[in-house]
Coordinates of C-alpha atoms in Angstrom, one line a residue:
M514 CA 28.4 21.2 -22.2
G515 CA 27.1 18.2 -24.0
L516 CA 23.5 17.1 -24.5
P517 CA 21.9 15.0 -21.7
L518 CA 22.0 11.3 -22.3
R519 CA 18.8 9.7 -23.4
M520 CA 17.5 6.7 -21.5
D521 CA 15.7 4.4 -23.9
N522 CA 15.3 1.6 -21.3
I523 CA 14.2 3.7 -18.4
H524 CA 10.8 2.0 -18.3
A525 CA 12.5 -1.3 -17.4
P526 CA 12.2 -1.8 -13.6
T527 CA 15.3 -1.6 -11.5
V528 CA 16.2 -5.1 -10.3
P529 CA 17.9 -4.9 -6.9
A530 CA 21.3 -6.6 -6.6
G531 CA 21.5 -10.0 -5.0
P532 CA 19.0 -12.9 -5.1
S533 CA 15.3 -12.2 -5.5
S534 CA 12.7 -13.4 -3.1
R535 CA 11.6 -16.2 -5.4
P536 CA 14.1 -18.9 -4.2
L537 CA 13.1 -18.2 -0.6
T538 CA 9.5 -18.8 -1.3
N539 CA 10.1 -21.9 -3.4
G540 CA 12.5 -23.3 -0.9
N541 CA 10.6 -22.9 2.3
A542 CA 6.9 -22.4 1.6
K543 CA 6.3 -26.1 0.8
H544 CA 7.3 -27.0 4.4
L545 CA 5.1 -24.5 6.2
S546 CA 1.8 -25.4 7.9
F547 CA -1.4 -24.1 6.3
A548 CA -1.7 -21.4 9.0
E549 CA 1.8 -20.3 8.2
L550 CA 1.1 -20.3 4.5
Q551 CA -2.1 -18.2 5.1
A552 CA -0.1 -15.7 7.2
K553 CA 2.6 -15.5 4.5
K554 CA -0.1 -14.8 1.9
E555 CA -1.6 -12.0 4.0
N556 CA 1.9 -10.5 4.5
L557 CA 2.5 -10.5 0.7
E558 CA -0.9 -8.9 0.1
A559 CA -0.2 -6.2 2.6
E560 CA 3.2 -5.4 1.1
L561 CA 1.7 -5.3 -2.4
K562 CA -1.0 -3.0 -1.2
A563 CA 1.6 -0.7 0.4
L564 CA 3.8 -0.6 -2.7
S565 CA 0.7 0.1 -4.8
G566 CA 0.1 3.1 -2.5
V567 CA 3.7 4.3 -3.3
L568 CA 2.9 4.3 -7.0
D569 CA -0.4 6.1 -6.3
S570 CA 1.4 8.8 -4.4
H571 CA 3.4 9.6 -7.5
G572 CA 0.3 9.5 -9.7
V573 CA 1.6 6.5 -11.7
N574 CA 0.9 2.8 -12.2
M575 CA 2.9 -0.1 -13.6
E576 CA 2.5 1.1 -17.2
T577 CA 2.8 4.9 -16.8
P578 CA 5.6 6.2 -19.1
L579 CA 8.6 7.6 -17.2
T580 CA 10.1 9.6 -20.1
T581 CA 9.1 12.7 -22.0
A582 CA 8.0 12.5 -25.6
D583 CA 11.7 13.2 -26.5
G584 CA 12.8 10.1 -24.5
F585 CA 14.3 11.9 -21.5
P586 CA 13.5 11.1 -17.9
R587 CA 10.5 13.0 -16.5
A588 CA 11.5 15.7 -14.0
D589 CA 8.1 15.8 -12.3
I590 CA 8.4 12.4 -10.6
D591 CA 10.9 10.3 -8.7
V592 CA 11.9 8.0 -11.5
A593 CA 14.4 6.0 -9.5
Q594 CA 11.9 5.2 -6.7
I595 CA 9.2 4.3 -9.1
R596 CA 11.4 1.9 -11.0
T597 CA 12.5 0.2 -7.7
T598 CA 9.0 0.0 -6.5
R599 CA 7.8 -1.6 -9.8
A600 CA 10.6 -4.1 -9.6
R601 CA 9.6 -5.1 -6.0
I602 CA 6.0 -5.5 -7.1
I603 CA 7.0 -7.8 -9.9
H604 CA 9.0 -10.0 -7.6
L605 CA 6.2 -10.1 -5.0
K606 CA 3.6 -11.0 -7.6
N607 CA 5.7 -13.9 -8.8
D608 CA 6.2 -15.0 -5.1
Y609 CA 2.4 -14.6 -4.6
K610 CA 1.6 -16.9 -7.6
D611 CA 4.1 -19.5 -6.4
L612 CA 2.6 -19.3 -2.9
M613 CA -0.9 -19.8 -4.2
N614 CA 0.3 -22.9 -6.1
V615 CA 1.7 -24.3 -2.8
I616 CA -1.5 -23.5 -0.9
E617 CA -3.6 -25.1 -3.6
K618 CA -1.4 -28.3 -3.5
H619 CA -1.7 -28.3 0.3
L620 CA -5.5 -28.2 0.0
H621 CA -5.6 -30.9 -2.6
E622 CA -3.5 -33.2 -0.4
H623 CA -5.6 -32.3 2.7
F624 CA -9.0 -33.1 1.0
A625 CA -7.5 -36.2 -0.7
S626 CA -6.5 -37.6 2.7
I627 CA -10.0 -36.9 4.1
Q628 CA -11.6 -38.6 1.1
D629 CA -9.3 -41.6 1.5
A630 CA -10.2 -41.8 5.2
D631 CA -13.9 -41.7 4.4
E632 CA -13.5 -44.5 1.8
D633 CA -11.9 -46.7 4.5
V634 CA -15.1 -46.4 6.7
P635 CA -17.6 -49.1 5.7
T636 CA -21.1 -47.7 5.0
S637 CA -24.3 -49.0 3.5
T638 CA -25.3 -45.7 2.0
N639 CA -23.8 -43.4 -0.6
R640 CA -21.9 -40.8 1.4
A641 CA -22.1 -38.3 -1.5
E642 CA -25.9 -38.2 -1.2
M643 CA -27.3 -37.1 2.1
L644 CA -30.5 -35.7 3.5
G645 CA -30.3 -31.9 3.9
D646 CA -30.6 -32.1 7.7
S647 CA -27.8 -34.7 7.9
I648 CA -25.0 -32.7 6.3
P649 CA -21.9 -32.9 8.5
A650 CA -21.2 -29.8 10.6
T651 CA -17.7 -29.8 9.2
L652 CA -18.9 -28.6 5.8
D653 CA -18.4 -24.8 5.1
E654 CA -21.5 -22.8 4.5
P655 CA -22.2 -22.0 0.8
F656 CA -21.2 -18.5 -0.3
A657 CA -22.0 -18.5 -4.0
K658 CA -24.3 -20.1 -6.5
V659 CA -23.7 -21.2 -10.1
N660 CA -26.1 -19.2 -12.3
T661 CA -25.2 -20.5 -15.8
V662 CA -22.8 -22.9 -17.3
V663 CA -21.7 -22.7 -21.0
A664 CA -21.7 -25.9 -23.0
G665 CA -18.2 -27.2 -23.8
S666 CA -16.6 -24.9 -21.1
P667 CA -14.1 -25.9 -18.4
A668 CA -16.9 -25.5 -15.9
E669 CA -19.1 -28.0 -17.7
S670 CA -16.1 -30.4 -18.1
A671 CA -15.6 -30.2 -14.3
G672 CA -19.3 -31.2 -13.7
L673 CA -20.6 -27.8 -12.5
K674 CA -24.3 -27.3 -13.1
P675 CA -26.7 -24.3 -12.7
G676 CA -28.0 -24.1 -9.2
D677 CA -24.9 -25.7 -7.6
E678 CA -24.1 -23.9 -4.3
I679 CA -20.3 -23.4 -3.8
R680 CA -18.9 -24.2 -0.3
N681 CA -15.2 -24.0 -1.2
F682 CA -13.5 -22.7 -4.3
G683 CA -9.8 -23.7 -3.8
Y684 CA -8.7 -21.7 -0.7
V685 CA -11.8 -19.4 -0.9
N686 CA -14.7 -19.9 1.4
K687 CA -17.6 -17.8 3.0
R688 CA -15.2 -16.2 5.5
N689 CA -12.7 -14.8 3.0
H690 CA -14.4 -14.5 -0.5
D691 CA -14.6 -10.7 -0.3
G692 CA -17.5 -10.3 -2.6
L693 CA -16.2 -13.1 -4.9
K694 CA -13.0 -11.1 -5.5
K695 CA -10.9 -14.0 -4.1
V696 CA -12.6 -16.4 -6.5
A697 CA -11.4 -14.3 -9.5
E698 CA -8.0 -14.1 -7.9
C699 CA -7.9 -17.9 -7.4
V700 CA -8.9 -18.4 -11.0
Q701 CA -6.3 -16.0 -12.4
G702 CA -3.5 -17.5 -10.3
N703 CA -4.3 -21.1 -11.3
E704 CA -4.7 -21.0 -15.0
G705 CA -4.1 -24.5 -16.4
Q706 CA -4.1 -26.0 -12.9
R707 CA -6.8 -27.9 -11.1
I708 CA -8.8 -26.2 -8.4
L709 CA -10.8 -28.2 -5.9
V710 CA -14.4 -27.0 -5.8
K711 CA -16.8 -28.3 -3.2
V712 CA -20.5 -27.8 -4.1
S713 CA -23.8 -28.7 -2.7
R714 CA -26.4 -29.8 -5.3
R715 CA -30.2 -30.2 -4.7
I716 CA -31.4 -33.4 -6.2
E717 CA -34.8 -33.5 -4.5
S718 CA -36.8 -31.1 -2.4
D719 CA -35.3 -32.5 0.8
R720 CA -32.2 -34.1 -0.5
R721 CA -28.8 -32.7 -1.4
Q722 CA -25.6 -34.1 -3.0
E723 CA -22.2 -33.0 -1.7
L724 CA -19.6 -33.1 -4.5
Q725 CA -15.9 -32.4 -4.9
L726 CA -15.1 -31.3 -8.4
N727 CA -11.7 -30.6 -10.1
L728 CA -12.0 -27.4 -12.2
T729 CA -9.1 -26.3 -14.5
P730 CA -9.3 -22.7 -15.7
R731 CA -8.1 -22.4 -19.3
R732 CA -8.2 -20.2 -22.4
N733 CA -9.0 -21.1 -25.9
W734 CA -11.9 -23.4 -25.0
G735 CA -14.2 -21.6 -27.5
G736 CA -15.8 -19.1 -25.2
R737 CA -15.2 -16.1 -23.0
G738 CA -13.2 -16.2 -19.7
L739 CA -11.3 -19.0 -18.1
L740 CA -14.3 -20.9 -16.7
G741 CA -17.4 -20.5 -18.9
C742 CA -19.8 -20.1 -16.0
H743 CA -21.5 -17.3 -14.2
I744 CA -21.3 -17.3 -10.3
L745 CA -23.4 -15.1 -8.1
P746 CA -22.9 -14.4 -4.3
L747 CA -25.5 -15.8 -1.9

């Protein structure tokens, strides 16, 4: 009987036959309402969590070797199921990134339409600067505060300043920020793309300024991280 065949490419995920889920997301997500987009996002997160649980049940992750030191398939784990699960996770992560881009664009368009509508209303005062007790009830409650901003960073370029209170960071707000985890997720999923950040800035003891800033996470700006600022939860 001959020697067993070595599988040098066993670490490559098994890609299911047929089209991936990416065309479906790209083709339909743009036409969904914001509520439908949010539901789709939650469904993707739930499936990714379940698939991660499958890998955990085998005691492996996305990088765990599936072969022995001699290059043969490990006999102590279900290699086929792990490869299929990894492939599904890769597809879903790509779908998730695409979906986040659609949601971000939806939010940009929504806030732009609100801003355009506000500009059409004649007013004798600067709407960006309001007394603290006259802030419209439609504004979300702040959930984080900018602690420090590094000179020359993307955060400084966007106009963020220490002390700014963040009401919205892209699709993230007080209700869903999950201990600022969603902020990190939003930053990682939108590298090189503008994120709409709504902040409240104190300019006097009884006076605040409401601002909408465009923040673009990027590398190679000369410092650590994608933003160059430190944010603390409120």
